[in-house]
Coordinates of C-alpha atoms in Angstrom, one line a residue:
X131 CA -83.6 34.0 21.4
X132 CA -84.1 36.9 19.1
X133 CA -81.1 39.0 18.1
X134 CA -81.9 42.7 17.7
X135 CA -80.4 44.4 14.7
X136 CA -80.7 48.1 14.1
X137 CA -79.7 49.8 10.8
X138 CA -80.3 53.5 10.2
X139 CA -83.2 53.4 12.7
X140 CA -84.7 50.3 11.1
X141 CA -85.0 47.3 13.4
X142 CA -84.7 43.9 11.9
X143 CA -85.7 40.5 13.4
X144 CA -88.2 42.1 15.8
X145 CA -90.1 39.3 17.7
X146 CA -91.9 40.6 20.8
X147 CA -93.5 37.2 21.4
X148 CA -90.0 35.9 22.4
X149 CA -90.3 36.5 26.2
X150 CA -86.5 36.6 26.8
X151 CA -86.0 39.1 24.1
X152 CA -89.0 41.1 25.3
X153 CA -87.8 41.4 28.9
X154 CA -84.1 42.1 27.9
X155 CA -84.6 44.6 25.1
X156 CA -87.9 44.7 23.4
X157 CA -90.1 46.3 26.1
X158 CA -87.7 49.3 26.5
X159 CA -87.7 50.0 22.7
X160 CA -91.5 49.4 22.5
X161 CA -92.2 51.8 25.4
X162 CA -90.0 54.6 23.9
X163 CA -91.8 54.3 20.6
X164 CA -95.2 54.2 22.4
X165 CA -94.6 57.5 24.3
X166 CA -93.5 59.4 21.2
X167 CA -96.3 57.9 19.2
X168 CA -98.9 59.0 21.8
X169 CA -97.6 62.6 21.6
X170 CA -97.7 62.7 17.8
X171 CA -101.1 61.2 17.7
X172 CA -102.3 63.6 20.4
X173 CA -101.4 66.6 18.3
X174 CA -103.0 65.0 15.3
X175 CA -106.3 64.5 17.1
X176 CA -106.2 68.1 18.3
X177 CA -105.7 69.4 14.8
X178 CA -108.4 67.1 13.5
X179 CA -111.0 68.3 16.1
X180 CA -110.0 72.0 16.1
X181 CA -113.1 73.0 14.1
X182 CA -115.3 71.7 16.9
X183 CA -113.8 74.6 18.9
X184 CA -113.4 77.2 16.1
X185 CA -117.1 77.1 15.2
X186 CA -117.9 78.3 18.8
X187 CA -116.1 81.5 17.9
X188 CA -117.8 82.0 14.6
X189 CA -120.6 84.4 15.6
X190 CA -122.1 87.4 13.8
X191 CA -120.3 89.7 16.2
X192 CA -117.0 89.1 14.4
X193 CA -118.4 88.8 10.9
X194 CA -119.3 85.1 10.6
X195 CA -123.0 84.7 10.3
X196 CA -123.2 81.0 9.7
X197 CA -126.4 79.1 10.5
X198 CA -126.2 76.1 12.9
X199 CA -126.6 73.6 10.0
X200 CA -123.6 75.2 8.3
X201 CA -121.5 74.9 11.4
X202 CA -122.4 71.2 11.6
X203 CA -121.0 70.9 8.0
X204 CA -117.8 72.5 9.2
X205 CA -117.5 69.9 11.9
X206 CA -118.5 67.0 9.6
X207 CA -116.0 67.8 6.8
X208 CA -112.7 67.0 8.6
X209 CA -114.3 64.0 10.2
X210 CA -115.2 62.6 6.8
X211 CA -111.7 63.3 5.3
X212 CA -110.0 61.8 8.4
X213 CA -112.0 58.6 8.0
X214 CA -111.1 58.2 4.4
X215 CA -107.4 58.8 5.1
X216 CA -107.2 56.1 7.7
X217 CA -106.8 53.2 5.2
X218 CA -103.9 54.7 3.3
X219 CA -102.3 55.9 6.5
X220 CA -102.5 52.4 7.9
X221 CA -100.8 51.0 4.8
X222 CA -98.1 53.8 4.8
X223 CA -96.5 52.4 8.0
X224 CA -95.7 49.1 6.3
X225 CA -94.6 50.9 3.1
X226 CA -92.4 53.7 4.6
X227 CA -91.8 52.7 8.2
X228 CA -93.4 53.9 11.4
X229 CA -90.7 56.5 12.3
X230 CA -90.6 57.9 8.8
X231 CA -94.3 58.2 8.4
X232 CA -94.8 59.7 11.9
X233 CA -92.3 62.5 11.0
X234 CA -94.0 63.2 7.7
X235 CA -97.6 63.1 9.0
X236 CA -96.6 65.4 11.9
X237 CA -95.1 68.0 9.5
X238 CA -98.2 67.7 7.3
X239 CA -100.3 69.1 10.2
X240 CA -98.8 72.5 9.5
X241 CA -101.0 72.8 6.4
X242 CA -104.5 72.8 8.2
X243 CA -103.1 74.8 11.1
X244 CA -101.7 77.6 9.0
X245 CA -104.6 77.7 6.6
X246 CA -107.1 77.9 9.5
X247 CA -104.9 80.6 11.2
X248 CA -105.1 82.7 8.1
X249 CA -108.8 82.4 7.3
X250 CA -110.3 82.7 10.8
X251 CA -108.9 86.2 10.8
X252 CA -110.8 87.0 7.5
X253 CA -114.4 87.9 8.3
X254 CA -116.7 87.6 5.3
X255 CA -114.8 84.5 3.9
X256 CA -117.5 82.4 2.2
X257 CA -118.5 79.0 3.6
X258 CA -117.1 77.0 0.7
X259 CA -113.6 78.3 1.5
X260 CA -113.9 77.3 5.1
X261 CA -115.2 73.8 4.1
X262 CA -112.0 73.3 2.0
X263 CA -109.8 74.5 4.9
X264 CA -111.6 72.3 7.3
X265 CA -111.1 69.4 5.0
X266 CA -107.4 69.7 5.3
X267 CA -107.7 69.1 9.0
X268 CA -108.7 65.5 8.2
X269 CA -105.0 64.6 7.9
X270 CA -104.9 64.7 11.7
X271 CA -107.6 62.0 11.8
X272 CA -105.4 59.7 9.6
X273 CA -102.7 59.8 12.2
X274 CA -104.6 57.4 14.5
X275 CA -104.5 54.5 12.0
X276 CA -100.8 54.8 11.2
X277 CA -99.9 55.2 14.9
X278 CA -102.0 52.2 16.0
X279 CA -100.7 50.0 13.2
X280 CA -97.2 50.9 14.1
X281 CA -97.6 50.3 17.9
X282 CA -99.3 46.9 17.3
X283 CA -96.0 45.7 15.7
X284 CA -94.0 46.6 18.8
X285 CA -96.0 44.8 21.5
X286 CA -96.7 41.1 22.1
X287 CA -100.3 40.0 22.0
X288 CA -100.6 39.7 25.8
X289 CA -99.9 43.4 26.1
X290 CA -101.6 44.8 23.0
X291 CA -104.9 45.6 24.7
X292 CA -103.2 47.9 27.2
X293 CA -100.7 49.3 24.7
X294 CA -103.2 50.0 22.0
X295 CA -105.6 51.5 24.5
X296 CA -102.9 53.7 26.0
X297 CA -101.8 54.8 22.5
X298 CA -105.3 55.6 21.3
X299 CA -106.4 57.1 24.7
X300 CA -103.5 59.5 24.7
X301 CA -104.4 60.5 21.1
X302 CA -108.0 60.9 21.9
X303 CA -107.0 63.3 24.7
X304 CA -106.2 65.7 21.9
X305 CA -110.0 66.3 21.5
X306 CA -110.3 67.3 25.1
X307 CA -107.1 69.4 25.3
X308 CA -107.9 71.6 22.3
X309 CA -111.4 72.2 23.8
X310 CA -109.8 73.1 27.1
X311 CA -107.5 75.5 25.3
X312 CA -110.6 77.0 23.6
X313 CA -112.2 77.5 27.0
X314 CA -109.1 79.2 28.3
X315 CA -109.0 81.5 25.3
X316 CA -112.7 82.4 25.5
X317 CA -112.4 83.0 29.3
X318 CA -109.2 85.1 29.0
X319 CA -109.5 86.9 25.7
X320 CA -113.1 86.6 24.8
X321 CA -114.8 84.8 21.9
X322 CA -113.4 87.0 19.2
X323 CA -109.9 85.5 19.0
X324 CA -110.0 82.0 17.4
X325 CA -106.5 82.5 16.1
X326 CA -105.1 82.2 19.6
X327 CA -106.2 78.5 19.8
X328 CA -104.4 77.6 16.6
X329 CA -101.3 79.5 17.4
X330 CA -100.8 77.3 20.5
X331 CA -100.3 74.3 18.3
X332 CA -97.7 75.5 15.8
X333 CA -94.7 74.9 18.1
X334 CA -96.2 71.6 19.3
X335 CA -96.5 70.3 15.7
X336 CA -92.8 71.1 15.2
X337 CA -91.9 69.4 18.5
X338 CA -93.8 66.2 17.6
X339 CA -92.0 65.9 14.3
X340 CA -88.5 66.5 15.8
X341 CA -89.1 64.0 18.7
X342 CA -90.3 61.4 16.2
X343 CA -87.2 61.9 14.0
X344 CA -84.8 61.6 17.0
X345 CA -86.4 58.9 19.1
X346 CA -88.6 56.5 17.0
X347 CA -87.7 53.4 15.0
X348 CA -88.9 51.7 11.9
X349 CA -89.7 48.0 12.4
X350 CA -89.0 45.6 9.6
X351 CA -92.3 43.7 9.2
X352 CA -91.5 42.5 5.7
X353 CA -93.0 43.8 2.5
X354 CA -96.7 44.4 2.4
X355 CA -98.3 41.7 0.4
X356 CA -100.6 42.8 -2.5
X357 CA -104.2 42.2 -1.7
X358 CA -103.9 42.2 2.1
X359 CA -106.9 44.6 2.4
X360 CA -108.9 42.3 0.1
X361 CA -108.0 39.4 2.2
X362 CA -109.0 41.2 5.4
X363 CA -112.3 42.4 3.8
X364 CA -113.2 38.8 3.0
X365 CA -113.1 37.8 6.6
X366 CA -116.5 38.4 8.3
X367 CA -114.8 39.3 11.6
X368 CA -113.5 42.5 9.9
X369 CA -117.0 43.8 9.4
X370 CA -118.4 42.6 12.7
X371 CA -115.6 44.4 14.6
X372 CA -115.9 47.5 12.3
X373 CA -119.7 47.7 13.1
X374 CA -118.9 47.5 16.9
X375 CA -116.2 50.2 16.5
X376 CA -118.6 52.3 14.6
X377 CA -120.8 52.3 17.7
X378 CA -117.9 53.1 20.2
X379 CA -115.4 55.3 18.4
X380 CA -118.1 56.8 16.1
X381 CA -119.9 57.9 19.3
X382 CA -116.8 59.3 20.9
X383 CA -115.6 61.4 18.0
X384 CA -119.1 62.3 16.8
X385 CA -120.1 63.5 20.3
X386 CA -116.8 65.2 20.8
X387 CA -117.1 67.2 17.7
X388 CA -120.8 68.0 18.1
X389 CA -121.2 68.5 21.9
X390 CA -120.6 72.3 21.9
X391 CA -123.1 72.9 19.1
X392 CA -125.6 70.6 20.7
X393 CA -125.5 72.6 23.9
X394 CA -126.0 75.8 22.0
X395 CA -128.9 74.4 20.0
X396 CA -130.5 72.4 22.9
X397 CA -130.1 74.9 25.7
X398 CA -129.0 78.2 24.1
X399 CA -125.6 78.1 25.8
X400 CA -123.2 80.9 25.2
X401 CA -119.7 80.0 23.7
X402 CA -118.2 80.3 27.1
X403 CA -120.8 78.0 28.7
X404 CA -120.5 75.5 25.9
X405 CA -116.7 75.4 26.0
X406 CA -116.9 75.0 29.8
X407 CA -118.7 71.7 29.4
X408 CA -117.3 70.3 26.2
X409 CA -113.8 69.3 27.3
X410 CA -114.8 67.1 30.3
X411 CA -116.5 64.3 28.4
X412 CA -113.7 63.8 25.8
X413 CA -111.2 64.0 28.6
X414 CA -112.8 61.2 30.7
X415 CA -113.5 59.2 27.5
X416 CA -109.9 59.3 26.5
X417 CA -108.7 58.3 30.0
X418 CA -111.1 55.4 30.0
X419 CA -109.9 53.9 26.7
X420 CA -106.8 52.2 28.1
X421 CA -108.9 51.0 31.0
X422 CA -111.2 49.3 28.4
X423 CA -108.2 47.7 26.9
X424 CA -107.0 46.5 30.3
X425 CA -110.4 45.1 31.2
X426 CA -110.5 43.3 27.8
X427 CA -107.0 41.8 28.5
X428 CA -108.4 40.5 31.8
X429 CA -112.0 39.5 31.0
X430 CA -112.1 39.3 27.2
X431 CA -113.0 41.9 24.7
X432 CA -116.4 40.4 23.8
X433 CA -117.7 40.3 27.3
X434 CA -116.6 43.9 28.1
X435 CA -118.0 45.2 24.9
X436 CA -121.4 43.6 25.5
X437 CA -121.9 45.1 28.9
X438 CA -120.5 48.4 27.6
X439 CA -123.2 48.7 24.9
X440 CA -125.8 47.8 27.4
X441 CA -124.7 50.7 29.6
X442 CA -124.5 53.0 26.6
X443 CA -128.1 52.3 25.8
X444 CA -129.1 53.1 29.4
X445 CA -127.1 56.4 29.2
X446 CA -128.9 57.3 26.0
X447 CA -132.2 56.8 27.7
X448 CA -131.1 59.3 30.4
X449 CA -130.1 61.7 27.7
X450 CA -133.6 61.5 26.2
X451 CA -135.1 62.1 29.6
X452 CA -132.9 65.1 30.2
X453 CA -133.8 66.5 26.8
X454 CA -137.6 66.0 27.4
X455 CA -137.4 67.6 30.9
X456 CA -135.0 70.4 29.7
X457 CA -132.5 69.5 32.5
X458 CA -129.1 70.8 31.7
X459 CA -127.3 69.2 34.6
X460 CA -128.8 65.8 33.8
X461 CA -128.0 66.3 30.1
X462 CA -124.4 67.1 30.7
X463 CA -124.0 64.2 33.2
X464 CA -125.6 61.7 30.8
X465 CA -123.4 62.9 27.9
X466 CA -120.3 62.6 30.1
X467 CA -121.2 59.0 31.0
X468 CA -121.6 58.2 27.4
X469 CA -118.1 59.6 26.7
X470 CA -116.7 57.4 29.4
X471 CA -118.5 54.3 28.1
X472 CA -117.5 55.0 24.5
X473 CA -113.9 55.2 25.6
X474 CA -114.1 51.9 27.4
X475 CA -115.8 50.3 24.4
X476 CA -113.0 51.6 22.1
X477 CA -110.4 49.8 24.1
X478 CA -112.4 46.5 24.4
X479 CA -113.5 46.4 20.8
X480 CA -109.9 47.0 19.4
X481 CA -108.7 44.1 21.6
X482 CA -110.8 41.8 19.6
X483 CA -108.7 42.3 16.5
X484 CA -105.4 40.8 17.5
X485 CA -107.1 38.0 19.5
X486 CA -109.3 36.9 16.6
X487 CA -106.5 36.8 14.0
X488 CA -104.0 35.2 16.5
X489 CA -106.6 32.6 17.1
X490 CA -106.8 31.9 13.3
X491 CA -103.0 31.6 13.2
X492 CA -103.1 29.0 16.1
X493 CA -105.8 27.1 14.3
X494 CA -103.7 27.1 11.1
X495 CA -100.7 25.8 13.0
X496 CA -102.8 23.0 14.6
X497 CA -103.9 22.1 11.1
X498 CA -100.3 21.7 10.0
X499 CA -99.4 25.1 8.5
X500 CA -96.1 26.8 9.1
X501 CA -96.1 28.7 12.4
X502 CA -93.9 31.6 11.2
X503 CA -96.1 32.2 8.1
X504 CA -99.3 31.8 10.0
X505 CA -98.5 34.4 12.7
X506 CA -97.0 36.7 10.1
X507 CA -100.3 36.6 8.2
X508 CA -102.1 37.3 11.5
X509 CA -100.1 40.4 12.0
X510 CA -100.6 41.6 8.5
X511 CA -104.4 41.0 8.7
X512 CA -104.5 42.7 12.2
X513 CA -102.8 45.8 10.7
X514 CA -105.3 45.8 7.8
X515 CA -108.3 45.4 10.0
X516 CA -107.1 48.2 12.3
X517 CA -107.1 50.5 9.3
X518 CA -110.5 49.3 8.1
X519 CA -112.2 49.4 11.5
X520 CA -110.6 52.8 12.2
X521 CA -111.9 54.2 9.0
X522 CA -115.4 52.8 9.6
X523 CA -115.4 54.0 13.2
X524 CA -114.5 57.6 12.1
X525 CA -117.3 57.5 9.6
X526 CA -119.6 57.0 12.6
X527 CA -118.5 60.4 13.7
X528 CA -119.7 61.8 10.4
X529 CA -123.1 60.0 10.8
X530 CA -123.5 61.3 14.3
X531 CA -123.1 64.9 13.2
X532 CA -125.3 64.5 10.1
X533 CA -128.0 63.0 12.3
X534 CA -127.8 65.9 14.7
X535 CA -127.9 68.3 11.8
X536 CA -131.1 66.7 10.4
X537 CA -132.7 66.5 13.9
X538 CA -132.2 70.2 14.7
X539 CA -133.1 71.3 11.2
X540 CA -136.4 69.4 11.1
X541 CA -137.5 69.1 14.7
X542 CA -135.6 71.8 16.5
X543 CA -134.5 69.3 19.1
X544 CA -131.9 66.4 19.5
X545 CA -134.5 63.9 20.6
X546 CA -134.9 62.1 17.2
X547 CA -131.1 61.8 17.0
X548 CA -130.9 60.3 20.5
X549 CA -133.5 57.8 19.6
X550 CA -131.6 56.8 16.5
X551 CA -128.4 56.3 18.6
X552 CA -130.3 54.1 21.0
X553 CA -131.5 51.9 18.2
X554 CA -128.0 51.5 16.9
X555 CA -126.6 50.6 20.3
X556 CA -129.3 47.9 20.5
X557 CA -128.0 46.5 17.2
X558 CA -124.4 46.5 18.4
X559 CA -125.5 44.7 21.6
X560 CA -127.2 42.1 19.5
X561 CA -124.2 41.5 17.2
X562 CA -121.9 41.2 20.2
X563 CA -124.2 38.7 21.8
X564 CA -124.8 36.6 18.7
X565 CA -121.4 36.6 17.1
X566 CA -118.9 36.7 20.0
X567 CA -120.8 35.5 23.1
X568 CA -123.6 33.1 22.1
X569 CA -121.8 30.8 19.7
X570 CA -119.1 28.4 21.1
X571 CA -115.7 30.1 21.3
X572 CA -117.1 33.4 20.1
X573 CA -117.5 32.6 16.4
X574 CA -120.5 32.7 14.2
X575 CA -122.7 29.5 14.2
X576 CA -122.3 29.3 10.4
X577 CA -118.6 29.8 10.3
X578 CA -116.4 27.6 8.3
X579 CA -114.4 25.0 10.3
X580 CA -111.2 26.9 10.2
X581 CA -113.0 30.0 11.5
X582 CA -114.4 28.0 14.4
X583 CA -110.9 26.8 15.2
X584 CA -109.8 30.5 15.1
X585 CA -112.4 31.3 17.7
X586 CA -111.1 28.5 19.9
X587 CA -107.6 30.0 19.5
X588 CA -108.9 33.4 20.3
X589 CA -110.6 32.1 23.4
X590 CA -107.4 30.4 24.4
X591 CA -105.5 33.6 23.9
X592 CA -108.0 35.4 26.1
X593 CA -107.7 32.8 28.8
X594 CA -103.9 33.2 28.7
X595 CA -104.2 36.9 29.5
X596 CA -106.5 36.2 32.4
X597 CA -104.3 33.6 34.0

């Protein structure tokens, strides 16, 4: 039985796998931290994606004569910075503590919000200044990695699919909510007041920091071992999972940031019309993420991910057909379906991370290694892979926007971009089939013996969640 010790909001001897401890104390502490983590990450995602809304206001009527390709750059910039920050943010939780880093990262959101508030009211400001301001919004994208790494420490493996899905889904909702706020501002005050969108978030940023300081905990996971990222990078599963997450989260965040601009370029939509459609897809995609985690808990992450990529390919075919036939209703419907599927895939792909490394720990114990050290290593590697996969996935959002930018610049239509996405989904489908479904126990055919045993352990873990 695990005894819980709390000192200055740092919890020692945390063991959620101890069922008696979990039922008596652990689940209540974990759920409290999960709720506060979701709120903080939600605000971070809103700040990260605010330029996808602000560019809809930047018209010549108010002194911002930026071309469509320049607006895509404004959307790409925070996406790129957020992706690069995910690795250090993931490591920061182990270094500084989940509560401490959540407070700091929440306060840091004031920087991009206040800078944007100042400059969007300055017509004639050159593009390079806006690019620098947009880059600071990337700190909101880093919040996902630190939040997910922190929450993974709180929950036992059998509940991580649902908990991580709920945490990420609540954060992803920030994309939809800021777009809904943008719609309300445009509908109520017109498309000449982008500062109103930013002003809504200033008190929310302060609230997130205060609630994290008062209600969250630091979990003592032991000192971070030097080289854990190198150790994770040496495992092939890190890169297979990162590739799959590139296809799911890269699609979600890339489409979420670009959808309004795509509607303006593809169908000539006004800012109000674009804003009226853009929030629905990210909303449904965010809500579907925890469902993807729950389905993965029940049926296995690999199986759910495989069928999800198959459906994403079909949805992209519909998107191509809608573009060819210039059908706005079909186009919006197909995009919305892709948002939902990307959310499901986010949850199911992330579920693979704890399962694979827990399987490796079980294999190591079977081979005679110390159980405590084996599972501690699994948790360290899972945290590192969460950071790596999160960063790679966010880079997918950069790629989506750059592909759209090139497609509209050269062809004047998004059809070449949609064809590229379809080809990539086919690649992800093949990888899922060959690496996690075709080989026994979901491991590569050429894996080393210990990796094969890891797959067996992972399969065993999945079976346990289905029982």
